[in-house]
């Protein structure tokens, strides 16, 4: 399969599961093809170019631009942590009829089956307003209009960077880099062992600062809600809107998942680390 051409990979229907590529069945080459041809990523690339053009036409100096870039580079991981922990993993969004569909799309679907590529990527309808308002607002405060464009472009780049490594963390592939392998292990534990921790993707500084970091499965008990993030059958009976949108009751593990293999692999890694 590694010798397939790009066009053969794109036509390979075995890589698809329902509406999305199945990352658990893909290697790194196949991921690059899927990633670089995905509509969401192409949209982000186009907006990054638009941001550079915006900087050019509003340019007043390098200090506002570079300051905004630095602020966003350091602020992006904190913004992600806040959104992931206090928006994606909170119950009130599925308890309200008008926000249930949003919560389902931004994170519930991903935890129900972590290997589906299309639900791994955030919908641009949800990500772009945050990037424009938060990223653009911070950039404007730091460097005016050129700073706003610089901050938006940086946030878009960081989003692409995060999304690629997020894909790596769900890919049927063992990274050669010790750093990438480690962040993959930490994220796998978030999805297959205990979801109320390890909220970072490539940066776990904020997890360590706020006490949500754990480095092995011995540090936390396995969560019964790791795949439904709290929206179990009882919650679905009380707040049915996500279930009605899904068309089925919430699952306690992904359909057709390799849960036992994931759990065994995680345990083996913990034993090696010890």
Short mmCIF file of C-alpha atoms in Angstrom, two decimals:
data_model
loop_
_atom_site.label_atom_id
_atom_site.label_comp_id
_atom_site.label_asym_id
_atom_site.label_seq_id
_atom_site.Cartn_x
_atom_site.Cartn_y
_atom_site.Cartn_z
CA UNK A 1 0.00 0.00 0.00
CA UNK A 2 2.94 2.35 0.60
CA UNK A 3 3.79 2.10 -3.11
CA UNK A 4 0.41 3.43 -4.20
CA UNK A 5 0.31 6.65 -6.15
CA UNK A 6 -1.50 9.70 -4.82
CA UNK A 7 -4.38 9.11 -7.23
CA UNK A 8 -4.71 5.47 -6.16
CA UNK A 9 -4.82 6.53 -2.53
CA UNK A 10 -7.54 9.11 -3.26
CA UNK A 11 -9.62 6.43 -5.01
CA UNK A 12 -9.15 3.84 -2.27
CA UNK A 13 -12.62 3.44 -0.78
CA UNK A 14 -11.35 0.98 1.87
CA UNK A 15 -9.85 3.96 3.68
CA UNK A 16 -13.27 5.45 4.11
CA UNK A 17 -15.70 4.70 6.92
CA UNK A 18 -19.11 6.24 6.30
CA UNK A 19 -18.63 9.94 5.56
CA UNK A 20 -14.95 10.21 6.41
CA UNK A 21 -11.48 8.76 6.07
CA UNK A 22 -10.73 6.20 8.78
CA UNK A 23 -7.39 7.26 10.28
CA UNK A 24 -6.99 3.92 12.03
CA UNK A 25 -6.56 2.26 8.61
CA UNK A 26 -4.17 4.80 7.14
CA UNK A 27 -0.41 5.26 7.02
CA UNK A 28 1.52 8.54 6.99
CA UNK A 29 1.59 8.90 3.20
CA UNK A 30 -2.16 8.41 2.98
CA UNK A 31 -2.67 10.97 5.73
CA UNK A 32 -0.65 13.58 3.83
CA UNK A 33 -2.86 13.06 0.77
CA UNK A 34 -6.09 13.23 2.76
CA UNK A 35 -4.88 16.23 4.77
CA UNK A 36 -3.60 18.32 1.87
CA UNK A 37 -6.72 17.70 -0.22
CA UNK A 38 -9.24 18.23 2.58
CA UNK A 39 -11.58 21.15 1.96
CA UNK A 40 -11.18 22.57 5.46
CA UNK A 41 -7.39 22.64 5.25
CA UNK A 42 -7.48 24.15 1.76
CA UNK A 43 -9.81 26.86 3.08
CA UNK A 44 -7.38 27.62 5.91
CA UNK A 45 -4.47 27.80 3.46
CA UNK A 46 -6.43 30.26 1.32
CA UNK A 47 -7.24 32.42 4.34
CA UNK A 48 -3.58 32.41 5.42
CA UNK A 49 -2.69 33.86 2.00
CA UNK A 50 -5.49 36.41 2.39
CA UNK A 51 -4.08 37.37 5.81
CA UNK A 52 -0.63 37.96 4.29
CA UNK A 53 -2.23 40.20 1.66
CA UNK A 54 -4.06 42.03 4.44
CA UNK A 55 -0.76 42.61 6.27
CA UNK A 56 0.76 43.98 3.08
CA UNK A 57 -1.99 46.57 2.54
CA UNK A 58 -2.15 47.68 6.20
CA UNK A 59 1.56 47.41 7.01
CA UNK A 60 2.87 50.08 9.38
CA UNK A 61 6.02 48.35 10.61
CA UNK A 62 7.44 45.01 11.69
CA UNK A 63 7.00 45.54 15.44
CA UNK A 64 3.15 45.41 15.39
CA UNK A 65 3.20 42.40 13.06
CA UNK A 66 5.85 40.38 14.88
CA UNK A 67 4.40 41.24 18.30
CA UNK A 68 1.00 39.96 17.22
CA UNK A 69 2.53 36.77 15.83
CA UNK A 70 4.39 36.11 19.10
CA UNK A 71 1.29 36.78 21.22
CA UNK A 72 -0.76 34.35 19.14
CA UNK A 73 1.91 31.64 19.14
CA UNK A 74 2.03 31.67 22.93
CA UNK A 75 -1.69 32.33 23.38
CA UNK A 76 -3.00 29.70 20.98
CA UNK A 77 -2.33 26.72 23.26
CA UNK A 78 -4.11 28.48 26.15
CA UNK A 79 -7.10 29.34 23.96
CA UNK A 80 -7.26 25.72 22.79
CA UNK A 81 -7.05 24.45 26.39
CA UNK A 82 -9.89 26.73 27.51
CA UNK A 83 -12.12 25.73 24.58
CA UNK A 84 -11.35 22.03 24.89
CA UNK A 85 -11.83 21.81 28.65
CA UNK A 86 -14.57 24.34 29.40
CA UNK A 87 -16.60 24.28 26.18
CA UNK A 88 -16.15 20.94 24.44
CA UNK A 89 -16.29 18.89 27.63
CA UNK A 90 -19.12 20.61 29.51
CA UNK A 91 -22.66 19.28 29.84
CA UNK A 92 -24.71 22.45 29.50
CA UNK A 93 -24.31 22.58 25.71
CA UNK A 94 -26.14 19.27 25.19
CA UNK A 95 -28.69 20.16 27.85
CA UNK A 96 -29.97 23.08 25.76
CA UNK A 97 -31.90 22.25 22.61
CA UNK A 98 -30.45 25.12 20.60
CA UNK A 99 -26.80 24.25 21.34
CA UNK A 100 -27.05 20.45 21.31
CA UNK A 101 -26.24 20.16 17.59
CA UNK A 102 -23.21 22.43 18.05
CA UNK A 103 -21.87 20.30 20.92
CA UNK A 104 -22.47 17.13 18.92
CA UNK A 105 -20.47 18.44 15.98
CA UNK A 106 -17.59 20.10 17.80
CA UNK A 107 -16.68 17.17 20.05
CA UNK A 108 -19.23 14.43 20.82
CA UNK A 109 -18.93 12.84 17.36
CA UNK A 110 -15.15 12.85 17.69
CA UNK A 111 -15.20 10.98 21.01
CA UNK A 112 -17.81 8.54 19.76
CA UNK A 113 -15.40 7.45 17.02
CA UNK A 114 -12.01 9.18 17.33
CA UNK A 115 -10.58 7.90 14.03
CA UNK A 116 -13.02 9.60 11.63
CA UNK A 117 -11.19 12.42 9.88
CA UNK A 118 -14.10 14.69 9.00
CA UNK A 119 -15.33 14.97 12.58
CA UNK A 120 -11.77 15.29 13.87
CA UNK A 121 -11.43 18.59 12.03
CA UNK A 122 -13.40 21.43 13.52
CA UNK A 123 -16.09 22.81 11.24
CA UNK A 124 -15.00 26.16 9.75
CA UNK A 125 -18.41 27.52 10.75
CA UNK A 126 -17.30 27.04 14.36
CA UNK A 127 -13.54 27.61 14.19
CA UNK A 128 -13.37 30.70 11.98
CA UNK A 129 -15.57 32.99 14.14
CA UNK A 130 -13.33 32.18 17.11
CA UNK A 131 -10.17 32.82 15.08
CA UNK A 132 -11.48 36.09 13.65
CA UNK A 133 -12.97 37.42 16.90
CA UNK A 134 -10.44 36.21 19.49
CA UNK A 135 -7.33 36.05 17.30
CA UNK A 136 -8.16 39.16 15.32
CA UNK A 137 -9.17 41.05 18.46
CA UNK A 138 -5.93 40.25 20.28
CA UNK A 139 -3.90 41.16 17.22
CA UNK A 140 -5.72 44.47 16.83
CA UNK A 141 -5.04 45.39 20.45
CA UNK A 142 -1.35 44.62 19.98
CA UNK A 143 -0.71 46.00 16.50
CA UNK A 144 -3.79 47.57 14.91
CA UNK A 145 -5.12 46.25 11.59
CA UNK A 146 -1.81 44.76 10.44
CA UNK A 147 -1.53 43.08 13.84
CA UNK A 148 -5.06 41.70 13.45
CA UNK A 149 -4.22 40.17 10.06
CA UNK A 150 -0.94 38.79 11.44
CA UNK A 151 -2.70 37.26 14.43
CA UNK A 152 -5.45 35.72 12.29
CA UNK A 153 -2.89 34.27 9.87
CA UNK A 154 -0.86 32.84 12.75
CA UNK A 155 -3.96 31.34 14.37
CA UNK A 156 -4.91 29.71 11.06
CA UNK A 157 -1.39 28.30 10.69
CA UNK A 158 -1.43 27.01 14.27
CA UNK A 159 -4.82 25.42 13.61
CA UNK A 160 -3.42 23.58 10.58
CA UNK A 161 -0.40 22.53 12.65
CA UNK A 162 -2.60 21.27 15.49
CA UNK A 163 -4.96 19.46 13.14
CA UNK A 164 -2.12 17.60 11.43
CA UNK A 165 -0.64 16.35 14.68
CA UNK A 166 -4.13 15.58 15.95
CA UNK A 167 -4.48 13.31 12.90
CA UNK A 168 -1.10 11.71 13.71
CA UNK A 169 -2.40 10.93 17.20
CA UNK A 170 -5.26 8.90 15.71
CA UNK A 171 -3.31 7.40 12.82
CA UNK A 172 -2.48 3.70 12.53
CA UNK A 173 1.19 4.63 12.59
CA UNK A 174 4.00 4.64 15.17
CA UNK A 175 5.96 7.90 14.96
CA UNK A 176 9.76 7.68 14.84
CA UNK A 177 10.11 10.92 16.79
CA UNK A 178 10.09 10.39 20.57
CA UNK A 179 8.28 13.71 21.06
CA UNK A 180 5.52 12.88 18.55
CA UNK A 181 5.19 9.37 19.97
CA UNK A 182 4.82 10.80 23.47
CA UNK A 183 2.13 13.34 22.59
CA UNK A 184 0.34 10.58 20.67
CA UNK A 185 0.35 8.36 23.79
CA UNK A 186 -0.94 11.21 25.95
CA UNK A 187 -3.78 11.99 23.54
CA UNK A 188 -4.72 8.32 23.10
CA UNK A 189 -5.18 8.15 26.88
CA UNK A 190 -7.53 11.15 26.67
CA UNK A 191 -9.70 9.21 24.22
CA UNK A 192 -9.37 5.65 25.49
CA UNK A 193 -8.73 5.91 29.23
CA UNK A 194 -9.72 9.16 30.98
CA UNK A 195 -11.18 12.11 29.11
CA UNK A 196 -11.02 14.70 31.90
CA UNK A 197 -7.34 15.36 31.43
CA UNK A 198 -4.59 15.72 28.82
CA UNK A 199 -6.55 18.38 26.94
CA UNK A 200 -3.54 19.57 24.98
CA UNK A 201 -2.56 18.40 21.51
CA UNK A 202 1.08 19.32 21.04
CA UNK A 203 1.52 21.33 24.24
CA UNK A 204 0.62 20.03 27.70
CA UNK A 205 1.93 23.02 29.68
CA UNK A 206 -1.55 24.20 30.63
CA UNK A 207 -2.58 20.68 31.68
CA UNK A 208 0.38 20.63 34.04
CA UNK A 209 -0.38 24.13 35.32
CA UNK A 210 -4.09 23.44 35.96
CA UNK A 211 -3.61 19.90 37.30
CA UNK A 212 -5.23 17.98 34.44
CA UNK A 213 -2.07 16.31 33.15
CA UNK A 214 -1.48 12.60 33.69
CA UNK A 215 1.37 10.62 32.17
CA UNK A 216 0.17 7.01 32.41
CA UNK A 217 -2.98 4.96 32.96
CA UNK A 218 -1.97 4.24 36.55
CA UNK A 219 -2.41 7.92 37.39
CA UNK A 220 -6.18 7.95 36.71
CA UNK A 221 -8.92 5.32 36.88
CA UNK A 222 -10.46 4.39 33.55
CA UNK A 223 -13.50 6.59 32.92
CA UNK A 224 -16.83 4.94 32.01
CA UNK A 225 -17.68 8.05 29.97
CA UNK A 226 -14.46 8.25 27.96
CA UNK A 227 -16.33 7.68 24.67
CA UNK A 228 -19.53 9.61 25.34
CA UNK A 229 -18.00 12.43 27.47
CA UNK A 230 -20.87 12.25 29.93
CA UNK A 231 -23.74 11.96 27.47
CA UNK A 232 -24.78 8.42 28.36
CA UNK A 233 -28.14 6.72 27.85
CA UNK A 234 -29.62 8.26 31.01
CA UNK A 235 -28.58 11.74 29.95
CA UNK A 236 -29.89 11.06 26.43
CA UNK A 237 -33.30 10.14 27.85
CA UNK A 238 -33.39 13.42 29.75
CA UNK A 239 -31.81 15.57 27.02
CA UNK A 240 -32.68 13.77 23.75
CA UNK A 241 -31.60 16.37 21.16
CA UNK A 242 -28.12 14.98 20.46
CA UNK A 243 -29.49 11.43 20.30
CA UNK A 244 -32.24 12.50 17.90
CA UNK A 245 -29.68 14.23 15.71
CA UNK A 246 -27.41 11.16 15.80
CA UNK A 247 -30.27 8.74 15.13
CA UNK A 248 -29.07 6.28 17.78
CA UNK A 249 -28.38 6.15 21.53
CA UNK A 250 -24.87 7.18 22.63
CA UNK A 251 -22.28 4.38 22.60
CA UNK A 252 -19.85 3.54 25.39
CA UNK A 253 -17.19 2.72 22.76
CA UNK A 254 -16.76 3.44 19.04
CA UNK A 255 -18.50 1.04 16.66
CA UNK A 256 -15.96 -1.42 15.28
CA UNK A 257 -13.20 0.19 17.33
CA UNK A 258 -9.97 -1.51 18.29
CA UNK A 259 -10.55 -0.52 21.91
CA UNK A 260 -8.89 -3.58 23.42
CA UNK A 261 -5.84 -3.17 21.20
CA UNK A 262 -5.60 0.54 22.04
CA UNK A 263 -5.89 -0.17 25.76
CA UNK A 264 -3.32 -2.99 25.56
CA UNK A 265 -0.90 -0.80 23.60
CA UNK A 266 -1.27 2.00 26.13
CA UNK A 267 -0.63 -0.41 29.02
CA UNK A 268 2.44 -1.83 27.28
CA UNK A 269 3.82 1.68 26.76
CA UNK A 270 3.27 2.42 30.44
CA UNK A 271 5.17 -0.74 31.42
CA UNK A 272 8.08 0.18 29.13
CA UNK A 273 8.17 3.70 30.55
CA UNK A 274 8.30 2.27 34.08
#
